[in-house]
Amino acid sequence: MKIKKYFASDMRQALEMAREEHGSDVVILSNRKVLGGVELIAAEDYDEQIYNKSTEARQSHESNKQQPELVETIATEIEKPAKAESVSDIWTHDSTIDQMRDELKSLRSMLEQQMSGLAWGAIGRQHPLWANLIRQLINLDLTPKLARQLVEEIPEDYKFDQAWRTLLALLTYKIPQFHDNILTAGNKILFFGPSGSGKTTTIAKMATRYALEYGTQNIMLATTDIYRVGAREQIRSYARILGIPIRTINNKEDYLSLFDGPASEKLILIDTAGLSLKDKKHQEQISLLKSTDQKIMKGLILPTTEHYNGLSRLIDNYQSFNPDFCIPTKLDEATSLGGFLSVAIEKAIPIAGLCDGQRVPEDLHKMKPYELVSRVVSRANQNQIKFDEEHMEQSIGHYEFENDLKH
Ligand SMILES: Nc1nc2c(ncn2[C@@H]2O[C@H](COP(=O)(O)OP(=O)(O)OP(=O)(O)O)[C@@H](O)[C@H]2O)c(=O)[nH]1
Ligand SMILES: [Mg+2]
């Protein structure tokens, strides 16, 4: 009996690898999730008795490491060729579990649907003011979860107008704000985010603002984008127009030089290449950053043309950069801003500024929470996002249902 371990990103691939090597009679002895994928242990010419003996031996070896002879004996037995008895049980077993899992999933979804209707109906009956407020908040494109949490803080004897004003004030208060002035000499700020989100343009806006106010003495640009000639040229031409120096960071030494000598006194805005997170070069950029413990600020550039789910995934994906703040861009193009606001509050990622156009530097603005809320409201009014009772029923209900499960 031959035993072999396979590692693949998912179970289907691992099974294919095992079948390719050993044919369709291969027996799967175990599978488990491991970091980065699944690990599958398969056997050819499976002999249950030998396998059981080896498993017992391994367990007893782990609990009592003083039995080397027994392990040795079993190991030799495993290597001996032996005939498989039956493989069908193991496959049947696997597909039964799959079937049960599918049935449980569909039961859960049926139950959830029914509970959702009940939960939303109950809010409407027991807290009519809250239900009205939730409708309005959902019209702003806020998530049902945030809407539900906000309304709970409103006293139920308030009149609707008073309650609505209080809610907007509450929303304003909840916006996480980055209070430091990031454009300060000595700061080193690295900008990252998905491709085309507006990193280079935002850097150009900031550099121009700084140069107009303080001159070009104490500012410098840098780029880690050694991969794309066009992108490097873009930031270089901004530096040329502004008359400020720019460095290309090719390696760790170049990176460390930003913290040394005259450069250490300067405000340095560092551009990065917008790369797919799966790209090897992206990992190279992260390793470079982690190669020093010099203090550096990290800003995530978030395009608000993405909706809640996309933005939420983006923040999760870039978590390894550990951002200090975010700057939302393309507010002028976004069909709604409630998704961005929800995600910023939910992920508690401080907002350091807003970008709402391509003009350098006019379309960069300070972050004022009440102005952001006012933009969210007026964008929703412009686009007349319509409240969808059925969608609401499902999403609020889903939130209540998940909450009930937790308690
Ligand atoms: N409408 C609008 N367009 C913007 C905004 N910010 C950037 N852009 C535009 O978005 C496009 C991409 O901007 P870049 O600054 O090159 O984006 P990037 O993140 O540096 O892109 P990569 O380097 O390829 O990852 C350009 O056409 C910019 O003019 C904004 O706030 N509003
Ligand atoms: Mg760029």
PDB file of C-alpha atoms in Angstrom, residues 105-395:
ATOM      1  CA  LYS A 105     -27.904  24.672   3.688  1.00  0.00           C
ATOM      2  CA  SER A 106     -31.258  24.710   1.947  1.00  0.00           C
ATOM      3  CA  LEU A 107     -33.074  24.189   5.279  1.00  0.00           C
ATOM      4  CA  ARG A 108     -31.197  27.115   6.774  1.00  0.00           C
ATOM      5  CA  SER A 109     -32.023  29.339   3.833  1.00  0.00           C
ATOM      6  CA  MET A 110     -35.740  28.393   4.013  1.00  0.00           C
ATOM      7  CA  LEU A 111     -35.821  29.076   7.726  1.00  0.00           C
ATOM      8  CA  GLU A 112     -33.946  32.319   7.262  1.00  0.00           C
ATOM      9  CA  GLN A 113     -36.401  33.514   4.612  1.00  0.00           C
ATOM     10  CA  GLN A 114     -39.381  32.841   6.854  1.00  0.00           C
ATOM     11  CA  MET A 115     -37.731  34.383   9.913  1.00  0.00           C
ATOM     12  CA  SER A 116     -36.722  37.435   7.868  1.00  0.00           C
ATOM     13  CA  GLY A 117     -40.299  38.255   6.985  1.00  0.00           C
ATOM     14  CA  LEU A 118     -41.349  37.816  10.602  1.00  0.00           C
ATOM     15  CA  ALA A 119     -38.476  39.926  11.955  1.00  0.00           C
ATOM     16  CA  TRP A 120     -39.128  42.896   9.655  1.00  0.00           C
ATOM     17  CA  GLY A 121     -42.863  42.631  10.303  1.00  0.00           C
ATOM     18  CA  ALA A 122     -42.219  42.634  14.055  1.00  0.00           C
ATOM     19  CA  ILE A 123     -40.107  45.808  13.859  1.00  0.00           C
ATOM     20  CA  GLY A 124     -42.886  47.487  11.881  1.00  0.00           C
ATOM     21  CA  ARG A 125     -45.511  46.537  14.474  1.00  0.00           C
ATOM     22  CA  GLN A 126     -43.513  47.111  17.648  1.00  0.00           C
ATOM     23  CA  HIS A 127     -41.402  50.104  16.603  1.00  0.00           C
ATOM     24  CA  PRO A 128     -43.156  51.944  13.742  1.00  0.00           C
ATOM     25  CA  LEU A 129     -40.845  54.981  14.090  1.00  0.00           C
ATOM     26  CA  TRP A 130     -37.759  52.783  13.819  1.00  0.00           C
ATOM     27  CA  ALA A 131     -39.129  51.000  10.774  1.00  0.00           C
ATOM     28  CA  ASN A 132     -39.708  54.363   9.025  1.00  0.00           C
ATOM     29  CA  LEU A 133     -36.228  55.572   9.921  1.00  0.00           C
ATOM     30  CA  ILE A 134     -34.677  52.329   8.687  1.00  0.00           C
ATOM     31  CA  ARG A 135     -36.481  52.810   5.337  1.00  0.00           C
ATOM     32  CA  GLN A 136     -34.971  56.282   5.023  1.00  0.00           C
ATOM     33  CA  LEU A 137     -31.474  55.127   5.953  1.00  0.00           C
ATOM     34  CA  ILE A 138     -31.650  52.290   3.451  1.00  0.00           C
ATOM     35  CA  ASN A 139     -32.635  54.882   0.836  1.00  0.00           C
ATOM     36  CA  LEU A 140     -29.244  56.482   1.554  1.00  0.00           C
ATOM     37  CA  ASP A 141     -27.729  53.085   0.641  1.00  0.00           C
ATOM     38  CA  LEU A 142     -26.503  52.443   4.172  1.00  0.00           C
ATOM     39  CA  THR A 143     -26.331  48.769   5.087  1.00  0.00           C
ATOM     40  CA  PRO A 144     -29.333  47.292   6.959  1.00  0.00           C
ATOM     41  CA  LYS A 145     -26.986  46.347   9.776  1.00  0.00           C
ATOM     42  CA  LEU A 146     -25.786  49.929  10.294  1.00  0.00           C
ATOM     43  CA  ALA A 147     -29.318  51.290   9.855  1.00  0.00           C
ATOM     44  CA  ARG A 148     -30.620  48.892  12.503  1.00  0.00           C
ATOM     45  CA  GLN A 149     -27.841  49.823  14.929  1.00  0.00           C
ATOM     46  CA  LEU A 150     -28.374  53.564  14.428  1.00  0.00           C
ATOM     47  CA  VAL A 151     -32.129  53.579  14.977  1.00  0.00           C
ATOM     48  CA  GLU A 152     -31.814  51.690  18.244  1.00  0.00           C
ATOM     49  CA  GLU A 153     -30.303  54.862  19.694  1.00  0.00           C
ATOM     50  CA  ILE A 154     -33.370  56.968  18.854  1.00  0.00           C
ATOM     51  CA  PRO A 155     -36.004  57.380  21.593  1.00  0.00           C
ATOM     52  CA  GLU A 156     -39.316  56.052  20.349  1.00  0.00           C
ATOM     53  CA  ASP A 157     -41.356  59.055  21.475  1.00  0.00           C
ATOM     54  CA  TYR A 158     -39.522  61.385  19.048  1.00  0.00           C
ATOM     55  CA  LYS A 159     -41.444  62.926  16.153  1.00  0.00           C
ATOM     56  CA  PHE A 160     -40.170  61.744  12.766  1.00  0.00           C
ATOM     57  CA  ASP A 161     -38.388  65.019  11.819  1.00  0.00           C
ATOM     58  CA  GLN A 162     -36.669  65.288  15.178  1.00  0.00           C
ATOM     59  CA  ALA A 163     -35.682  61.604  14.992  1.00  0.00           C
ATOM     60  CA  TRP A 164     -34.308  62.009  11.444  1.00  0.00           C
ATOM     61  CA  ARG A 165     -32.172  65.033  12.392  1.00  0.00           C
ATOM     62  CA  THR A 166     -30.860  63.158  15.431  1.00  0.00           C
ATOM     63  CA  LEU A 167     -30.032  60.160  13.252  1.00  0.00           C
ATOM     64  CA  LEU A 168     -28.033  62.257  10.788  1.00  0.00           C
ATOM     65  CA  ALA A 169     -26.148  63.845  13.689  1.00  0.00           C
ATOM     66  CA  LEU A 170     -25.467  60.399  15.073  1.00  0.00           C
ATOM     67  CA  LEU A 171     -24.222  59.229  11.694  1.00  0.00           C
ATOM     68  CA  THR A 172     -21.921  62.258  11.469  1.00  0.00           C
ATOM     69  CA  TYR A 173     -20.565  61.510  14.917  1.00  0.00           C
ATOM     70  CA  LYS A 174     -19.826  57.904  13.978  1.00  0.00           C
ATOM     71  CA  ILE A 175     -17.638  58.751  10.970  1.00  0.00           C
ATOM     72  CA  PRO A 176     -14.033  57.846  11.780  1.00  0.00           C
ATOM     73  CA  GLN A 177     -11.826  60.823  11.043  1.00  0.00           C
ATOM     74  CA  PHE A 178      -8.056  61.026  10.687  1.00  0.00           C
ATOM     75  CA  HIS A 179      -7.230  64.084  12.746  1.00  0.00           C
ATOM     76  CA  ASP A 180      -3.479  64.498  12.108  1.00  0.00           C
ATOM     77  CA  ASN A 181      -2.354  66.797   9.358  1.00  0.00           C
ATOM     78  CA  ILE A 182      -0.671  64.249   7.134  1.00  0.00           C
ATOM     79  CA  LEU A 183       1.001  66.857   4.931  1.00  0.00           C
ATOM     80  CA  THR A 184       3.718  67.682   7.429  1.00  0.00           C
ATOM     81  CA  ALA A 185       7.492  67.831   6.773  1.00  0.00           C
ATOM     82  CA  GLY A 186       9.182  64.671   7.980  1.00  0.00           C
ATOM     83  CA  ASN A 187       6.181  62.411   7.282  1.00  0.00           C
ATOM     84  CA  LYS A 188       6.683  59.465   4.952  1.00  0.00           C
ATOM     85  CA  ILE A 189       3.359  58.379   3.477  1.00  0.00           C
ATOM     86  CA  LEU A 190       2.822  55.337   1.328  1.00  0.00           C
ATOM     87  CA  PHE A 191      -0.296  55.197  -0.843  1.00  0.00           C
ATOM     88  CA  PHE A 192      -1.692  51.893  -1.949  1.00  0.00           C
ATOM     89  CA  GLY A 193      -4.897  50.491  -3.356  1.00  0.00           C
ATOM     90  CA  PRO A 194      -6.340  48.804  -6.394  1.00  0.00           C
ATOM     91  CA  SER A 195      -5.262  49.639  -9.893  1.00  0.00           C
ATOM     92  CA  GLY A 196      -6.782  52.852 -11.223  1.00  0.00           C
ATOM     93  CA  SER A 197      -8.205  53.906  -7.854  1.00  0.00           C
ATOM     94  CA  GLY A 198      -6.482  57.286  -8.089  1.00  0.00           C
ATOM     95  CA  LYS A 199      -3.246  56.847  -6.092  1.00  0.00           C
ATOM     96  CA  THR A 200      -0.977  58.844  -8.412  1.00  0.00           C
ATOM     97  CA  THR A 201      -3.577  61.580  -8.972  1.00  0.00           C
ATOM     98  CA  THR A 202      -4.200  61.927  -5.214  1.00  0.00           C
ATOM     99  CA  ILE A 203      -0.437  62.183  -4.597  1.00  0.00           C
ATOM    100  CA  ALA A 204      -0.202  64.882  -7.283  1.00  0.00           C
ATOM    101  CA  LYS A 205      -3.071  66.786  -5.632  1.00  0.00           C
ATOM    102  CA  MET A 206      -1.434  66.575  -2.206  1.00  0.00           C
ATOM    103  CA  ALA A 207       2.030  67.501  -3.470  1.00  0.00           C
ATOM    104  CA  THR A 208       0.614  70.527  -5.299  1.00  0.00           C
ATOM    105  CA  ARG A 209      -1.302  71.672  -2.212  1.00  0.00           C
ATOM    106  CA  TYR A 210       1.812  71.339  -0.077  1.00  0.00           C
ATOM    107  CA  ALA A 211       4.072  73.066  -2.634  1.00  0.00           C
ATOM    108  CA  LEU A 212       1.636  75.974  -3.016  1.00  0.00           C
ATOM    109  CA  GLU A 213       1.535  76.519   0.737  1.00  0.00           C
ATOM    110  CA  TYR A 214       5.097  75.738   1.857  1.00  0.00           C
ATOM    111  CA  GLY A 215       7.230  75.717  -1.316  1.00  0.00           C
ATOM    112  CA  THR A 216       9.147  72.786  -2.785  1.00  0.00           C
ATOM    113  CA  GLN A 217      12.068  72.678  -0.332  1.00  0.00           C
ATOM    114  CA  ASN A 218      10.691  70.063   1.981  1.00  0.00           C
ATOM    115  CA  ILE A 219       8.774  67.734  -0.242  1.00  0.00           C
ATOM    116  CA  MET A 220       9.792  64.795  -2.360  1.00  0.00           C
ATOM    117  CA  LEU A 221       7.994  62.061  -4.316  1.00  0.00           C
ATOM    118  CA  ALA A 222       8.975  58.409  -4.593  1.00  0.00           C
ATOM    119  CA  THR A 223       7.619  55.394  -6.412  1.00  0.00           C
ATOM    120  CA  THR A 224       7.953  51.665  -5.910  1.00  0.00           C
ATOM    121  CA  ASP A 225       6.451  51.114  -9.371  1.00  0.00           C
ATOM    122  CA  ILE A 226       9.435  49.638 -11.138  1.00  0.00           C
ATOM    123  CA  TYR A 227       7.187  47.437 -13.235  1.00  0.00           C
ATOM    124  CA  ARG A 228       5.236  49.791 -15.506  1.00  0.00           C
ATOM    125  CA  VAL A 229       7.086  52.407 -17.554  1.00  0.00           C
ATOM    126  CA  GLY A 230       3.940  54.441 -18.300  1.00  0.00           C
ATOM    127  CA  ALA A 231       2.927  54.696 -14.645  1.00  0.00           C
ATOM    128  CA  ARG A 232       6.458  55.736 -13.639  1.00  0.00           C
ATOM    129  CA  GLU A 233       6.401  58.436 -16.303  1.00  0.00           C
ATOM    130  CA  GLN A 234       3.042  59.715 -14.982  1.00  0.00           C
ATOM    131  CA  ILE A 235       4.402  60.463 -11.505  1.00  0.00           C
ATOM    132  CA  ARG A 236       7.701  61.740 -12.921  1.00  0.00           C
ATOM    133  CA  SER A 237       5.899  64.283 -15.063  1.00  0.00           C
ATOM    134  CA  TYR A 238       3.948  65.553 -12.030  1.00  0.00           C
ATOM    135  CA  ALA A 239       7.273  65.921 -10.180  1.00  0.00           C
ATOM    136  CA  ARG A 240       8.788  67.787 -13.157  1.00  0.00           C
ATOM    137  CA  ILE A 241       5.846  70.189 -13.435  1.00  0.00           C
ATOM    138  CA  LEU A 242       5.946  70.912  -9.696  1.00  0.00           C
ATOM    139  CA  GLY A 243       9.751  71.114  -9.629  1.00  0.00           C
ATOM    140  CA  ILE A 244      10.118  68.570  -6.855  1.00  0.00           C
ATOM    141  CA  PRO A 245      12.597  65.672  -6.712  1.00  0.00           C
ATOM    142  CA  ILE A 246      11.496  62.076  -7.232  1.00  0.00           C
ATOM    143  CA  ARG A 247      13.157  58.779  -6.375  1.00  0.00           C
ATOM    144  CA  THR A 248      12.494  55.333  -7.726  1.00  0.00           C
ATOM    145  CA  ILE A 249      12.671  52.650  -5.091  1.00  0.00           C
ATOM    146  CA  ASN A 250      14.221  49.568  -6.651  1.00  0.00           C
ATOM    147  CA  ASN A 251      15.300  47.747  -3.531  1.00  0.00           C
ATOM    148  CA  LYS A 252      15.621  47.813   0.235  1.00  0.00           C
ATOM    149  CA  GLU A 253      18.626  50.208   0.161  1.00  0.00           C
ATOM    150  CA  ASP A 254      16.680  52.762  -1.914  1.00  0.00           C
ATOM    151  CA  TYR A 255      13.801  52.440   0.505  1.00  0.00           C
ATOM    152  CA  LEU A 256      15.967  52.888   3.602  1.00  0.00           C
ATOM    153  CA  SER A 257      17.617  55.960   2.046  1.00  0.00           C
ATOM    154  CA  LEU A 258      14.275  57.796   2.416  1.00  0.00           C
ATOM    155  CA  PHE A 259      14.820  57.780   6.162  1.00  0.00           C
ATOM    156  CA  ASP A 260      18.426  58.928   6.029  1.00  0.00           C
ATOM    157  CA  GLY A 261      20.231  62.268   5.523  1.00  0.00           C
ATOM    158  CA  PRO A 262      18.363  65.305   4.141  1.00  0.00           C
ATOM    159  CA  ALA A 263      15.474  63.114   2.895  1.00  0.00           C
ATOM    160  CA  SER A 264      14.582  62.218   6.464  1.00  0.00           C
ATOM    161  CA  GLU A 265      13.466  65.829   7.096  1.00  0.00           C
ATOM    162  CA  LYS A 266      11.164  65.928   4.104  1.00  0.00           C
ATOM    163  CA  LEU A 267       7.559  65.062   3.496  1.00  0.00           C
ATOM    164  CA  ILE A 268       7.789  62.082   1.133  1.00  0.00           C
ATOM    165  CA  LEU A 269       4.744  60.834  -0.744  1.00  0.00           C
ATOM    166  CA  ILE A 270       5.325  57.299  -2.007  1.00  0.00           C
ATOM    167  CA  ASP A 271       3.357  55.904  -4.931  1.00  0.00           C
ATOM    168  CA  THR A 272       2.923  52.158  -5.426  1.00  0.00           C
ATOM    169  CA  ALA A 273       1.969  50.056  -8.395  1.00  0.00           C
ATOM    170  CA  GLY A 274      -1.681  49.063  -8.498  1.00  0.00           C
ATOM    171  CA  LEU A 275      -1.220  45.314  -8.860  1.00  0.00           C
ATOM    172  CA  SER A 276      -3.464  42.342  -8.512  1.00  0.00           C
ATOM    173  CA  LEU A 277      -3.158  40.989  -4.965  1.00  0.00           C
ATOM    174  CA  LYS A 278      -2.266  37.589  -6.421  1.00  0.00           C
ATOM    175  CA  ASP A 279       0.648  39.088  -8.327  1.00  0.00           C
ATOM    176  CA  LYS A 280       4.070  38.081  -7.022  1.00  0.00           C
ATOM    177  CA  LYS A 281       5.204  41.688  -7.401  1.00  0.00           C
ATOM    178  CA  HIS A 282       2.535  42.743  -4.925  1.00  0.00           C
ATOM    179  CA  GLN A 283       4.110  40.466  -2.323  1.00  0.00           C
ATOM    180  CA  GLU A 284       7.494  42.016  -3.170  1.00  0.00           C
ATOM    181  CA  GLN A 285       6.075  45.458  -2.359  1.00  0.00           C
ATOM    182  CA  ILE A 286       4.776  44.203   1.005  1.00  0.00           C
ATOM    183  CA  SER A 287       8.092  42.542   1.880  1.00  0.00           C
ATOM    184  CA  LEU A 288       9.923  45.762   1.064  1.00  0.00           C
ATOM    185  CA  LEU A 289       7.675  47.660   3.440  1.00  0.00           C
ATOM    186  CA  LYS A 290       8.152  45.157   6.194  1.00  0.00           C
ATOM    187  CA  SER A 291      11.926  45.191   5.774  1.00  0.00           C
ATOM    188  CA  THR A 292      12.284  48.165   8.133  1.00  0.00           C
ATOM    189  CA  ASP A 293      10.616  49.336  11.301  1.00  0.00           C
ATOM    190  CA  GLN A 294      11.001  52.996  10.306  1.00  0.00           C
ATOM    191  CA  LYS A 295       7.814  54.919  10.939  1.00  0.00           C
ATOM    192  CA  ILE A 296       5.749  55.210   7.809  1.00  0.00           C
ATOM    193  CA  MET A 297       2.112  56.190   7.345  1.00  0.00           C
ATOM    194  CA  LYS A 298      -0.011  54.093   5.066  1.00  0.00           C
ATOM    195  CA  GLY A 299      -3.018  55.395   3.185  1.00  0.00           C
ATOM    196  CA  LEU A 300      -5.504  53.214   1.336  1.00  0.00           C
ATOM    197  CA  ILE A 301      -7.041  54.830  -1.732  1.00  0.00           C
ATOM    198  CA  LEU A 302     -10.624  53.640  -2.096  1.00  0.00           C
ATOM    199  CA  PRO A 303     -12.643  54.279  -5.257  1.00  0.00           C
ATOM    200  CA  THR A 304     -16.232  55.039  -4.200  1.00  0.00           C
ATOM    201  CA  THR A 305     -17.467  53.825  -7.565  1.00  0.00           C
ATOM    202  CA  GLU A 306     -17.290  50.419  -5.861  1.00  0.00           C
ATOM    203  CA  HIS A 307     -20.294  49.492  -3.732  1.00  0.00           C
ATOM    204  CA  TYR A 308     -20.346  48.215  -0.157  1.00  0.00           C
ATOM    205  CA  ASN A 309     -19.346  44.602  -0.825  1.00  0.00           C
ATOM    206  CA  GLY A 310     -16.513  45.521  -3.184  1.00  0.00           C
ATOM    207  CA  LEU A 311     -15.112  48.108  -0.775  1.00  0.00           C
ATOM    208  CA  SER A 312     -15.410  45.768   2.175  1.00  0.00           C
ATOM    209  CA  ARG A 313     -13.494  43.072   0.278  1.00  0.00           C
ATOM    210  CA  LEU A 314     -10.856  45.608  -0.775  1.00  0.00           C
ATOM    211  CA  ILE A 315     -10.208  46.666   2.810  1.00  0.00           C
ATOM    212  CA  ASP A 316      -9.951  43.033   3.901  1.00  0.00           C
ATOM    213  CA  ASN A 317      -7.615  42.209   1.040  1.00  0.00           C
ATOM    214  CA  TYR A 318      -5.280  45.083   1.866  1.00  0.00           C
ATOM    215  CA  GLN A 319      -5.326  44.359   5.595  1.00  0.00           C
ATOM    216  CA  SER A 320      -1.702  43.170   5.519  1.00  0.00           C
ATOM    217  CA  PHE A 321      -0.659  46.778   4.751  1.00  0.00           C
ATOM    218  CA  ASN A 322      -2.334  47.826   7.980  1.00  0.00           C
ATOM    219  CA  PRO A 323      -3.613  51.215   6.734  1.00  0.00           C
ATOM    220  CA  ASP A 324      -3.586  54.247   9.053  1.00  0.00           C
ATOM    221  CA  PHE A 325      -6.211  56.044   7.004  1.00  0.00           C
ATOM    222  CA  CYS A 326      -8.145  55.941   3.774  1.00  0.00           C
ATOM    223  CA  ILE A 327      -8.910  58.511   1.116  1.00  0.00           C
ATOM    224  CA  PRO A 328     -12.079  57.909  -0.885  1.00  0.00           C
ATOM    225  CA  THR A 329     -11.788  58.973  -4.532  1.00  0.00           C
ATOM    226  CA  LYS A 330     -14.199  59.409  -7.437  1.00  0.00           C
ATOM    227  CA  LEU A 331     -16.990  60.758  -5.218  1.00  0.00           C
ATOM    228  CA  ASP A 332     -18.091  62.676  -8.323  1.00  0.00           C
ATOM    229  CA  GLU A 333     -18.686  59.434 -10.244  1.00  0.00           C
ATOM    230  CA  ALA A 334     -20.248  57.323  -7.490  1.00  0.00           C
ATOM    231  CA  THR A 335     -23.952  56.550  -7.912  1.00  0.00           C
ATOM    232  CA  SER A 336     -24.324  56.398  -4.128  1.00  0.00           C
ATOM    233  CA  LEU A 337     -22.065  57.075  -1.166  1.00  0.00           C
ATOM    234  CA  GLY A 338     -23.901  55.173   1.580  1.00  0.00           C
ATOM    235  CA  GLY A 339     -21.939  51.993   0.867  1.00  0.00           C
ATOM    236  CA  PHE A 340     -18.620  53.771   1.396  1.00  0.00           C
ATOM    237  CA  LEU A 341     -19.882  55.444   4.562  1.00  0.00           C
ATOM    238  CA  SER A 342     -21.136  52.115   5.954  1.00  0.00           C
ATOM    239  CA  VAL A 343     -17.868  50.359   5.248  1.00  0.00           C
ATOM    240  CA  ALA A 344     -15.744  53.167   6.751  1.00  0.00           C
ATOM    241  CA  ILE A 345     -17.825  53.073   9.956  1.00  0.00           C
ATOM    242  CA  GLU A 346     -17.976  49.295  10.100  1.00  0.00           C
ATOM    243  CA  LYS A 347     -14.242  48.816   9.545  1.00  0.00           C
ATOM    244  CA  ALA A 348     -13.391  51.892  11.649  1.00  0.00           C
ATOM    245  CA  ILE A 349     -10.932  53.103   9.036  1.00  0.00           C
ATOM    246  CA  PRO A 350     -10.230  56.832   9.570  1.00  0.00           C
ATOM    247  CA  ILE A 351     -10.859  59.098   6.559  1.00  0.00           C
ATOM    248  CA  ALA A 352      -8.123  61.654   5.876  1.00  0.00           C
ATOM    249  CA  GLY A 353      -9.563  63.540   2.883  1.00  0.00           C
ATOM    250  CA  LEU A 354     -11.943  63.288  -0.073  1.00  0.00           C
ATOM    251  CA  CYS A 355     -11.344  63.373  -3.835  1.00  0.00           C
ATOM    252  CA  ASP A 356     -14.175  64.223  -6.165  1.00  0.00           C
ATOM    253  CA  GLY A 357     -12.669  64.826  -9.590  1.00  0.00           C
ATOM    254  CA  GLN A 358      -9.620  64.716 -11.832  1.00  0.00           C
ATOM    255  CA  ARG A 359      -8.481  68.304 -11.338  1.00  0.00           C
ATOM    256  CA  VAL A 360      -5.147  68.740  -9.563  1.00  0.00           C
ATOM    257  CA  PRO A 361      -5.295  70.032  -6.859  1.00  0.00           C
ATOM    258  CA  GLU A 362      -8.846  71.501  -6.797  1.00  0.00           C
ATOM    259  CA  ASP A 363     -10.634  68.184  -6.348  1.00  0.00           C
ATOM    260  CA  LEU A 364      -8.959  67.231  -3.078  1.00  0.00           C
ATOM    261  CA  HIS A 365     -10.915  68.267   0.020  1.00  0.00           C
ATOM    262  CA  LYS A 366     -10.519  68.172   3.767  1.00  0.00           C
ATOM    263  CA  MET A 367     -12.694  65.597   5.481  1.00  0.00           C
ATOM    264  CA  LYS A 368     -15.566  67.248   7.282  1.00  0.00           C
ATOM    265  CA  PRO A 369     -17.965  64.601   8.602  1.00  0.00           C
ATOM    266  CA  TYR A 370     -21.145  66.693   8.298  1.00  0.00           C
ATOM    267  CA  GLU A 371     -20.249  67.549   4.685  1.00  0.00           C
ATOM    268  CA  LEU A 372     -19.778  63.876   3.904  1.00  0.00           C
ATOM    269  CA  VAL A 373     -23.182  63.041   5.381  1.00  0.00           C
ATOM    270  CA  SER A 374     -24.687  65.884   3.421  1.00  0.00           C
ATOM    271  CA  ARG A 375     -23.124  64.477   0.212  1.00  0.00           C
ATOM    272  CA  VAL A 376     -24.519  61.040   1.033  1.00  0.00           C
ATOM    273  CA  VAL A 377     -28.028  62.493   1.438  1.00  0.00           C
ATOM    274  CA  SER A 378     -27.943  64.705  -1.647  1.00  0.00           C
ATOM    275  CA  ARG A 379     -26.500  61.887  -3.819  1.00  0.00           C
ATOM    276  CA  ALA A 380     -29.335  59.606  -2.701  1.00  0.00           C
ATOM    277  CA  ASN A 381     -31.892  62.344  -3.487  1.00  0.00           C
ATOM    278  CA  GLN A 382     -30.335  62.969  -6.906  1.00  0.00           C
ATOM    279  CA  ASN A 383     -30.422  59.333  -7.837  1.00  0.00           C
ATOM    280  CA  GLN A 384     -33.718  58.654  -6.069  1.00  0.00           C
ATOM    281  CA  ILE A 385     -32.678  55.315  -4.677  1.00  0.00           C
ATOM    282  CA  LYS A 386     -35.996  53.565  -4.100  1.00  0.00           C
ATOM    283  CA  PHE A 387     -36.739  51.636  -0.958  1.00  0.00           C
ATOM    284  CA  ASP A 388     -37.376  48.004  -1.810  1.00  0.00           C
ATOM    285  CA  GLU A 389     -39.637  46.410   0.813  1.00  0.00           C
ATOM    286  CA  GLU A 390     -38.811  42.849  -0.233  1.00  0.00           C
ATOM    287  CA  HIS A 391     -35.058  43.430  -0.220  1.00  0.00           C
ATOM    288  CA  MET A 392     -35.433  45.158   3.136  1.00  0.00           C
ATOM    289  CA  GLU A 393     -37.366  42.247   4.552  1.00  0.00           C
ATOM    290  CA  GLN A 394     -34.573  39.919   3.565  1.00  0.00           C
ATOM    291  CA  SER A 395     -31.635  42.020   4.662  1.00  0.00           C
TER     292      SER A 395
END
